[in-house]
PDB file of C-alpha atoms in Angstrom:
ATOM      1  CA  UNK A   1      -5.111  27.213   4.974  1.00 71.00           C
ATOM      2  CA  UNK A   2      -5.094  23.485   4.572  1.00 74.00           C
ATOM      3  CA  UNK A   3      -7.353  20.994   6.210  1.00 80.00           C
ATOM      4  CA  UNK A   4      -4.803  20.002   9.008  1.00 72.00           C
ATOM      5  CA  UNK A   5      -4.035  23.804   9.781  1.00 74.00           C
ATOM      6  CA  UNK A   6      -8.136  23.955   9.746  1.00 82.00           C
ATOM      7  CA  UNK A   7      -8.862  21.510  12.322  1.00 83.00           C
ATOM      8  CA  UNK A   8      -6.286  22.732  14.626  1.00 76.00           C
ATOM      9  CA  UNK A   9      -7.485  25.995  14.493  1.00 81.00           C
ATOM     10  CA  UNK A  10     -11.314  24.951  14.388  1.00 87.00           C
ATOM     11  CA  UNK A  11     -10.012  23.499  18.029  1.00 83.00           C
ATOM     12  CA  UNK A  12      -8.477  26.379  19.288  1.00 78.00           C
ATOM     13  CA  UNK A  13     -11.241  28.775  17.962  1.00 84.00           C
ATOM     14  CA  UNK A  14     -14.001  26.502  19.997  1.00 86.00           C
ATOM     15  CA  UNK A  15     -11.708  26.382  23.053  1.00 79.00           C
ATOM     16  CA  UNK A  16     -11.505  30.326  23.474  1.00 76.00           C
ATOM     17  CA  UNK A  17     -14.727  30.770  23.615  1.00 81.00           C
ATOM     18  CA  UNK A  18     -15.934  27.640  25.945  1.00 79.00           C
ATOM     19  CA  UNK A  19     -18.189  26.672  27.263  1.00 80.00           C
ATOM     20  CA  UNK A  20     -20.106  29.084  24.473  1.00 85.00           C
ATOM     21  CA  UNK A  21     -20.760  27.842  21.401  1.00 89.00           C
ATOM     22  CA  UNK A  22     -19.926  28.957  17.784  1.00 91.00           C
ATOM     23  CA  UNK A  23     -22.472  28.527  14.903  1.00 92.00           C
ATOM     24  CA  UNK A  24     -21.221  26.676  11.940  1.00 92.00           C
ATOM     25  CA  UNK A  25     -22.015  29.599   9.809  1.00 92.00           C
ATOM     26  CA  UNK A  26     -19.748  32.027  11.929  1.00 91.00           C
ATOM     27  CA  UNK A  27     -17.047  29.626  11.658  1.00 93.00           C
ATOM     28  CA  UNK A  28     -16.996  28.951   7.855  1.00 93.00           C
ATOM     29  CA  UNK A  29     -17.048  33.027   7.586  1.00 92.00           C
ATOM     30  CA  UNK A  30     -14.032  33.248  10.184  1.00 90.00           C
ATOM     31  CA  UNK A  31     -11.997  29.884   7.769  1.00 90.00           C
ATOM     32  CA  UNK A  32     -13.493  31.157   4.590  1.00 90.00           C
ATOM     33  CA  UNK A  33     -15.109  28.277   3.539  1.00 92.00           C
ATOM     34  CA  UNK A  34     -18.602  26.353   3.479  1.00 93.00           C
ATOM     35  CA  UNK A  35     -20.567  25.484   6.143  1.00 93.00           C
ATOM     36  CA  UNK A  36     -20.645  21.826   5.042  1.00 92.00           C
ATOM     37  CA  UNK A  37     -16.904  22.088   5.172  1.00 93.00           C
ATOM     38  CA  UNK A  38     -16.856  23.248   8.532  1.00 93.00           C
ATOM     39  CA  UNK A  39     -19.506  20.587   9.560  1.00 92.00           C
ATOM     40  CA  UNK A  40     -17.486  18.012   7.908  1.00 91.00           C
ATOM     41  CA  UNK A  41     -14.122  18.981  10.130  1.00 91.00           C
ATOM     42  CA  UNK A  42     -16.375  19.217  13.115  1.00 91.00           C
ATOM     43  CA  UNK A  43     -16.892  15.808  12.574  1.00 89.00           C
ATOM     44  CA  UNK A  44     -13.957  14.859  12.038  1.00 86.00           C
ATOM     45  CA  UNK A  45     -12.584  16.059  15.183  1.00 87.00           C
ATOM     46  CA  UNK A  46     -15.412  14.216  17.067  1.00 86.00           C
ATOM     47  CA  UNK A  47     -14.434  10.975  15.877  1.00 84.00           C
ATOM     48  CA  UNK A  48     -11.268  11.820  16.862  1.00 78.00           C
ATOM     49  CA  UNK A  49     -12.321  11.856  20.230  1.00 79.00           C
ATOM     50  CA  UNK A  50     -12.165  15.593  20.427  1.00 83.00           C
ATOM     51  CA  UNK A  51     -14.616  16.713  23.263  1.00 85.00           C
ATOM     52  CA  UNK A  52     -17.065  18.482  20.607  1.00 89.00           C
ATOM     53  CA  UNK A  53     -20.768  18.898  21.095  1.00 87.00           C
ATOM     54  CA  UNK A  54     -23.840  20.610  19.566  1.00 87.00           C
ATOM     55  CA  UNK A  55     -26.306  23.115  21.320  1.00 84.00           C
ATOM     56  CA  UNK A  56     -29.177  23.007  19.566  1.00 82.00           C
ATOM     57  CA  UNK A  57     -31.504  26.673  19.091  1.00 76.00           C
ATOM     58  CA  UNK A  58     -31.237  29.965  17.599  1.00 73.00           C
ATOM     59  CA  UNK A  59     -28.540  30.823  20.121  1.00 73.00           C
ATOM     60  CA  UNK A  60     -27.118  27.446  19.485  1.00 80.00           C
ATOM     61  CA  UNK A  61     -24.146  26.062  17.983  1.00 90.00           C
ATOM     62  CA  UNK A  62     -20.465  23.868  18.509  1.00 91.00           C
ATOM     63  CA  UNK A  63     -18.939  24.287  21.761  1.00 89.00           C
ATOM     64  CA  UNK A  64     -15.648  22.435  23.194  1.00 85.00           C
ATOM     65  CA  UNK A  65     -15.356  20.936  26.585  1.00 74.00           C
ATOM     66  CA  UNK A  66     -12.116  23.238  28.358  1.00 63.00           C
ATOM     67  CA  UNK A  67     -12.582  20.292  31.900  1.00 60.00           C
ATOM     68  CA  UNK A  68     -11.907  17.477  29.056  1.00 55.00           C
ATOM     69  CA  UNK A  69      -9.565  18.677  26.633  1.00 51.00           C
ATOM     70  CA  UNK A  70      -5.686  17.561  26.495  1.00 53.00           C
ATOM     71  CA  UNK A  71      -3.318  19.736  27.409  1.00 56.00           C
ATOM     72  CA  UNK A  72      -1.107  20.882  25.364  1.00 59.00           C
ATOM     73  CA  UNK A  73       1.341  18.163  24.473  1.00 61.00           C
ATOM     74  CA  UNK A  74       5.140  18.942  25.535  1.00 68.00           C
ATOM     75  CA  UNK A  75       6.276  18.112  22.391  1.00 76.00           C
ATOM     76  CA  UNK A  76       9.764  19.942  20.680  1.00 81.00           C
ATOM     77  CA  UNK A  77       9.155  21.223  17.362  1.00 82.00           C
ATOM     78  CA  UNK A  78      11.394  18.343  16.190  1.00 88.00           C
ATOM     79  CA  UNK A  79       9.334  15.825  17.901  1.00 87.00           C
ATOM     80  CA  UNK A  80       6.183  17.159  16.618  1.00 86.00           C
ATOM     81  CA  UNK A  81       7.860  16.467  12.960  1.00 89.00           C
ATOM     82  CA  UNK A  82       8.694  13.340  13.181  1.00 91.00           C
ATOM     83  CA  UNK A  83       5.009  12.248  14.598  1.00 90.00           C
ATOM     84  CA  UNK A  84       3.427  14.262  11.927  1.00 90.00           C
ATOM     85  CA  UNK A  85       5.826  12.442   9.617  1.00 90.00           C
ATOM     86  CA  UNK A  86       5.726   9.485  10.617  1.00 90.00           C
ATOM     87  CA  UNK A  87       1.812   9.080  11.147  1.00 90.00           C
ATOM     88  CA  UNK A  88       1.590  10.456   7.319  1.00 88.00           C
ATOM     89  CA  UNK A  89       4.124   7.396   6.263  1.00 86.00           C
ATOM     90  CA  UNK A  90       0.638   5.675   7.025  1.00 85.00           C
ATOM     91  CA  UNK A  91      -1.725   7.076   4.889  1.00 81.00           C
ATOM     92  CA  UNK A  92      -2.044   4.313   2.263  1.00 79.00           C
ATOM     93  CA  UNK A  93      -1.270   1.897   4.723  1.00 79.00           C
ATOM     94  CA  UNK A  94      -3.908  -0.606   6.476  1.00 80.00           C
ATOM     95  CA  UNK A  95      -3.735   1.663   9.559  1.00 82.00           C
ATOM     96  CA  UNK A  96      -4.517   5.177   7.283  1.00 81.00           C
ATOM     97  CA  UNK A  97      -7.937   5.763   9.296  1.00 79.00           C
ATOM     98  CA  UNK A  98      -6.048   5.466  12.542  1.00 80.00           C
ATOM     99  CA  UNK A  99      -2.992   7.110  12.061  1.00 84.00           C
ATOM    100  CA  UNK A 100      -5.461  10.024  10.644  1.00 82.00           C
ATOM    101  CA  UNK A 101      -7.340  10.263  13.954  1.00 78.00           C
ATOM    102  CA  UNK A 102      -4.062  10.017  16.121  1.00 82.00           C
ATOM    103  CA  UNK A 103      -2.509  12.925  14.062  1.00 84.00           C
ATOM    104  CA  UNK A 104      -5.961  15.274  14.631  1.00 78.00           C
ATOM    105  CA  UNK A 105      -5.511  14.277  18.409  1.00 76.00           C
ATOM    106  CA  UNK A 106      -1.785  15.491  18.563  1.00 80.00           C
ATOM    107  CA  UNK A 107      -2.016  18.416  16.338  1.00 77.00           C
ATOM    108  CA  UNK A 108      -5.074  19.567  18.369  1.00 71.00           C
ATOM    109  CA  UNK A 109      -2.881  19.117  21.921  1.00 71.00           C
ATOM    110  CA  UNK A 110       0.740  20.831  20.697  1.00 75.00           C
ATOM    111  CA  UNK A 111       1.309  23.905  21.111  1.00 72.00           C
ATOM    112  CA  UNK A 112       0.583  26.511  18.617  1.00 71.00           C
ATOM    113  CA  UNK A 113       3.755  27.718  17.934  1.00 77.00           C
ATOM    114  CA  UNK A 114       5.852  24.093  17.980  1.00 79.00           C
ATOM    115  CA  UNK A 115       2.622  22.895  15.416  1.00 79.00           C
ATOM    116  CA  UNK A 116       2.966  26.084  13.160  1.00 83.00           C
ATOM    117  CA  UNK A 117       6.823  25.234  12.910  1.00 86.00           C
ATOM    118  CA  UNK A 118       6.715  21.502  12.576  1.00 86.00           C
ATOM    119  CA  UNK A 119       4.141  21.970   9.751  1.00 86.00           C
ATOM    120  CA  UNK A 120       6.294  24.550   7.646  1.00 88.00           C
ATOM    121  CA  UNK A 121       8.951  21.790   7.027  1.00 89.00           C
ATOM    122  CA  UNK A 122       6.224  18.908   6.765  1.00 88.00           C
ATOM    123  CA  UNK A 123       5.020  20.593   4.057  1.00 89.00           C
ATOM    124  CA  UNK A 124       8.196  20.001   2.213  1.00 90.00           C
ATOM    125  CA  UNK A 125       8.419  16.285   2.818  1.00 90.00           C
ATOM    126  CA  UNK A 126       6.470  14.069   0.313  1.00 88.00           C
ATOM    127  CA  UNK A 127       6.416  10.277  -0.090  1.00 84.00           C
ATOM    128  CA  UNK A 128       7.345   8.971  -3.674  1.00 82.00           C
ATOM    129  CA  UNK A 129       4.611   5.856  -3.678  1.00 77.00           C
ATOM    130  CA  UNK A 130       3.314   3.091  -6.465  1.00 75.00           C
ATOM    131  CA  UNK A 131       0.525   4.323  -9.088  1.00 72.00           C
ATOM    132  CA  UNK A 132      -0.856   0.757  -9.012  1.00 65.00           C
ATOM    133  CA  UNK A 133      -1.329   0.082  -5.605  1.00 64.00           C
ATOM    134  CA  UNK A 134      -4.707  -0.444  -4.025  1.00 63.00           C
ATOM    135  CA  UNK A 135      -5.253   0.847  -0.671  1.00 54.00           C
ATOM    136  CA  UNK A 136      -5.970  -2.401   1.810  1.00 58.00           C
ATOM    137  CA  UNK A 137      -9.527  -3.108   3.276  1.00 58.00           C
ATOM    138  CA  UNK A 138     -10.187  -1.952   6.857  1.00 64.00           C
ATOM    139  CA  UNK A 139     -10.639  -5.221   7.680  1.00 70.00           C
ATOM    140  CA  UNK A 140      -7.026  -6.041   6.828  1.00 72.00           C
ATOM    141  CA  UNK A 141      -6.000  -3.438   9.769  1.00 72.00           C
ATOM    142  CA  UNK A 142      -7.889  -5.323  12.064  1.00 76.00           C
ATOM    143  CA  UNK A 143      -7.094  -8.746  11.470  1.00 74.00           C
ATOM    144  CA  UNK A 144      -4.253  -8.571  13.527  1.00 78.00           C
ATOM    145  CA  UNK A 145      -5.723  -7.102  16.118  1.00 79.00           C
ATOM    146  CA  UNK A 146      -8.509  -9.427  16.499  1.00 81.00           C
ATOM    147  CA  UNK A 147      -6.087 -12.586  15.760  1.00 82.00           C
ATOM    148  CA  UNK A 148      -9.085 -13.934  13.648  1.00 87.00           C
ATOM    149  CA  UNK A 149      -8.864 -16.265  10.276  1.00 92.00           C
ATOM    150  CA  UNK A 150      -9.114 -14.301   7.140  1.00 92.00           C
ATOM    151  CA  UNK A 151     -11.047 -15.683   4.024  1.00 94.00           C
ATOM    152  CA  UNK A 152      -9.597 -13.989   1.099  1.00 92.00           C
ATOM    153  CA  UNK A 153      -9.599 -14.264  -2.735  1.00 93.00           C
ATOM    154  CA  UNK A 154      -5.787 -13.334  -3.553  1.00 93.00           C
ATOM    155  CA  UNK A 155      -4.142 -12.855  -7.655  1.00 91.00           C
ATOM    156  CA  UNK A 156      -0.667 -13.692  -7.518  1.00 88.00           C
ATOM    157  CA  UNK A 157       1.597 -11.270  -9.936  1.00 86.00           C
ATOM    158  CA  UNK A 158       0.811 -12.902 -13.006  1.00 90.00           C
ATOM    159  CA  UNK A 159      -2.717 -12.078 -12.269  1.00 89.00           C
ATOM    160  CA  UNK A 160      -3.938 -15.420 -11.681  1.00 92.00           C
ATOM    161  CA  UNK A 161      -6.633 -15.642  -8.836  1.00 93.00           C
ATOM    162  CA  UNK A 162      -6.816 -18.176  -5.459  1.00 94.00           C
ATOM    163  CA  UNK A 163      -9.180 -18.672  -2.773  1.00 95.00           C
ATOM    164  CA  UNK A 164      -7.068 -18.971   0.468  1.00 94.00           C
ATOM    165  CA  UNK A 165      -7.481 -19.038   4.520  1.00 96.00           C
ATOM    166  CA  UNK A 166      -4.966 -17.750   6.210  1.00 95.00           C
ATOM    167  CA  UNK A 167      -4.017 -16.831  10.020  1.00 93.00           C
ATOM    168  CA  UNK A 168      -2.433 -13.318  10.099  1.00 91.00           C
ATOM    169  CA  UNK A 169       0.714 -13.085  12.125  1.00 89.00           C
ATOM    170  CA  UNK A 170       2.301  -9.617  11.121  1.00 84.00           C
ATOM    171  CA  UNK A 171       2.751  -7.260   8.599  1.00 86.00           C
ATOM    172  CA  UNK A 172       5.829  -5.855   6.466  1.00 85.00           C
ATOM    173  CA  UNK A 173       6.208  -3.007   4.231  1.00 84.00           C
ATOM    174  CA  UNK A 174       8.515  -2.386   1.792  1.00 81.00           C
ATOM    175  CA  UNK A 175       8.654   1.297  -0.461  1.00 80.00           C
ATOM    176  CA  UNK A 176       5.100   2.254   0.381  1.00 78.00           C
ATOM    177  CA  UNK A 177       3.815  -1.098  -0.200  1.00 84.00           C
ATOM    178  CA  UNK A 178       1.918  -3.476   2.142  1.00 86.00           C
ATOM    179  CA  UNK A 179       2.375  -7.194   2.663  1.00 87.00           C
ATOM    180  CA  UNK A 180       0.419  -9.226   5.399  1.00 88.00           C
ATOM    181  CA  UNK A 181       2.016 -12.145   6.574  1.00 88.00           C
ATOM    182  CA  UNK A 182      -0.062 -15.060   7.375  1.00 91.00           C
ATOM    183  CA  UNK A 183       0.108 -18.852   7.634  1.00 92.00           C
ATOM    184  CA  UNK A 184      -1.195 -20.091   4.709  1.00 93.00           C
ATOM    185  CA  UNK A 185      -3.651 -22.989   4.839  1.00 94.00           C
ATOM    186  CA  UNK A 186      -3.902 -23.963   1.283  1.00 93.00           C
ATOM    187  CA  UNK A 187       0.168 -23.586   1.121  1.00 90.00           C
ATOM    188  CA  UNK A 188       1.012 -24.955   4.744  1.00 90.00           C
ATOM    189  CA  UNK A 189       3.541 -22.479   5.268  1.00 88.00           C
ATOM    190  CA  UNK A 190       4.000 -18.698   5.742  1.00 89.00           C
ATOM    191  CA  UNK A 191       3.651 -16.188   3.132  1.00 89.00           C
ATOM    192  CA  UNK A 192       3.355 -12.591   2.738  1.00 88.00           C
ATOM    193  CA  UNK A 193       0.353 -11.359   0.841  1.00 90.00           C
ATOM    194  CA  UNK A 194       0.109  -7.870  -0.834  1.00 88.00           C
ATOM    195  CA  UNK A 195      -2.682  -5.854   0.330  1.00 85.00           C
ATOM    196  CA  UNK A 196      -3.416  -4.616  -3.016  1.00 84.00           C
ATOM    197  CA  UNK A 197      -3.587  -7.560  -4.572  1.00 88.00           C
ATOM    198  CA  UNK A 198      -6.383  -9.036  -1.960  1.00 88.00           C
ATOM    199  CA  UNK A 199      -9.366  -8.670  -3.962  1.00 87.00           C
ATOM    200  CA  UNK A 200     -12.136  -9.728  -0.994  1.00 88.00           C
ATOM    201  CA  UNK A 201     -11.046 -10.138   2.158  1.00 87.00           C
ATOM    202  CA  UNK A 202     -13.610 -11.539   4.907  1.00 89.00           C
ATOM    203  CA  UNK A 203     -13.111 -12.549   8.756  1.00 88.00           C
ATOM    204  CA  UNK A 204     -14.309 -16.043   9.536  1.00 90.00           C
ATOM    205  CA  UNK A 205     -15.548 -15.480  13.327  1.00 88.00           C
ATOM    206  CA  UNK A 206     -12.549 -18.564  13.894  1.00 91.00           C
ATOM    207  CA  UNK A 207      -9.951 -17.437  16.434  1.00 89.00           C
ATOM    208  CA  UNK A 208      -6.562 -18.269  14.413  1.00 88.00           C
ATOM    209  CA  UNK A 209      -3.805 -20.203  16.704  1.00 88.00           C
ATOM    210  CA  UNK A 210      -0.930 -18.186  18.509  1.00 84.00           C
ATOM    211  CA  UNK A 211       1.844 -18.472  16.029  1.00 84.00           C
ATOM    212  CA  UNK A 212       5.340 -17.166  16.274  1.00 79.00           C
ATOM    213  CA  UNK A 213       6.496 -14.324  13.583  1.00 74.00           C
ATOM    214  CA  UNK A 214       9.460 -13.527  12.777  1.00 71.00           C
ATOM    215  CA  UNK A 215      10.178 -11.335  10.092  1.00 65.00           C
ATOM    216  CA  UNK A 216      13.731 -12.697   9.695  1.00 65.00           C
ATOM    217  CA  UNK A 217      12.228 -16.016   8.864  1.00 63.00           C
ATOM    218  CA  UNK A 218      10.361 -14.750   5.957  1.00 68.00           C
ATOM    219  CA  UNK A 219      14.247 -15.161   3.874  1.00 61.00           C
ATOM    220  CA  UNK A 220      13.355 -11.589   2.382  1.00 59.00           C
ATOM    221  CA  UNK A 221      16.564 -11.699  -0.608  1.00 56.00           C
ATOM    222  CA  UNK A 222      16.646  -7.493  -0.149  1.00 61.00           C
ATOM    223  CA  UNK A 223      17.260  -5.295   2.655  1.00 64.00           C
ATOM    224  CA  UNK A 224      17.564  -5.940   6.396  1.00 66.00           C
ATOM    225  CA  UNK A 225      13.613  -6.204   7.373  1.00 67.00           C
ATOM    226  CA  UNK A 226      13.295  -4.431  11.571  1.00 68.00           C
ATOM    227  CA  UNK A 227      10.893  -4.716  13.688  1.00 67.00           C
ATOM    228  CA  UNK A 228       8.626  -1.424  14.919  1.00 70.00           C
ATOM    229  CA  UNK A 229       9.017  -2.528  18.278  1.00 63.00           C
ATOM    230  CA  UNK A 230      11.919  -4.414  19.334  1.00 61.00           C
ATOM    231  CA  UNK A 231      11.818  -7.089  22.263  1.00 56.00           C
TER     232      UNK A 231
END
């Protein structure tokens, strides 16, 4: 059983037995595997935001909250697909710890048999991505967010290094590989960065002016670049 099966079913195992609880040890013997294993899902799942808490004693254990749990999500086995796909698109991404939560939180809510057959073709999907490419800082995910200037030390494809501030105003990605956009201070004008070639990346605490993205404006000479979200 893989890790994904494993939380689902750590979930499901917890919520037939609520409100008792289940020892860590009885779990890794039901999952065959270690207790550290089992304590690291449980974890997992909690930061998740799955309702998940421990009883301390003898008698103790992990029990699951049945009054706060989702219900099951009406999700086709089709739909279920293309979330778990699409979430997984994100795993190098500078949303990966995000989209890793949201996919625990939807697995754990769809129904067994929709998740068991959604999974069987997932499994056969794979993304072909770069060797060379660095996964982007957390803080790169939330610079967007939190509209904030970025201080960053950046090497340009010939390797050579700069020290730039920037304003982040979206992101693009192109074959598995990151770019933020951002309004360049040292350049004066827009330019799309690629996460793994920021080598430090710091917020400022200064609140960056609202400025208008486009990703048609960034003159891209490949492709048709689309927005996630249309207006």
């Amino acid at each position: 059983m893989n890790r994904t099966d494993r939380l689902y079913a750590l979930v499901e195992a917890l919520r037939a037995v609520a409100p008792r609880p289940l020892s860590a040890r009885r779990l890794a013997e039901r999952f065959e595997v270690s207790v550290r294993t089992i304590e690291r899902d449980l974890s997992a799942l909690q930061q998740a935001g799955v309702p998940i808490w421990a009883e301390p004693g003898r008698t103790g254990g992990y029990c699951l909250d049945r009054e706060h749990t989702l219900a099951p999500l009406g999700l086709t086995a089709d739909e279920a697909l293309a979330v778990t796909v699409g979430l997984g698109a994100l795993a190098n991404g500078p949303f990966r710890d995000a989209a890793a939560r949201a996919l625990g939180k939807v697995h754990a809510a769809t129904r067994d048999e929709r998740l068991a057959e959604s999974l069987a073709v997932a499994r056969r999907i794979a993304f072909l991505e770069p060797d060379d490419e660095d996964a982007p800082a957390d803080v790169v995910a939330a610079a967007l967010r939190d509209g904030q200037v970025l201080r960053l030390r950046y090497r340009d494809r010939d390797g050579e290094p700069s020290d730039r501030e920037v304003e982040p105003l979206g992101y693009v990605v192109r074959d598995g590989v990151w770019y933020l956009v951002a309004w360049c201070r040292l350049r004066r004008a827009v330019r799309a960065f690629r996460t793994g070639r920021i080598v430090t990346l710091e917020p400022t605490g200064e609140h960056a002016p609202l400025r208008p993205f486009r990703a048609a404006d960034l003159d891209i000479p490949y492709g048709t670049t689309r927005h996630v979200v249309e207006d």
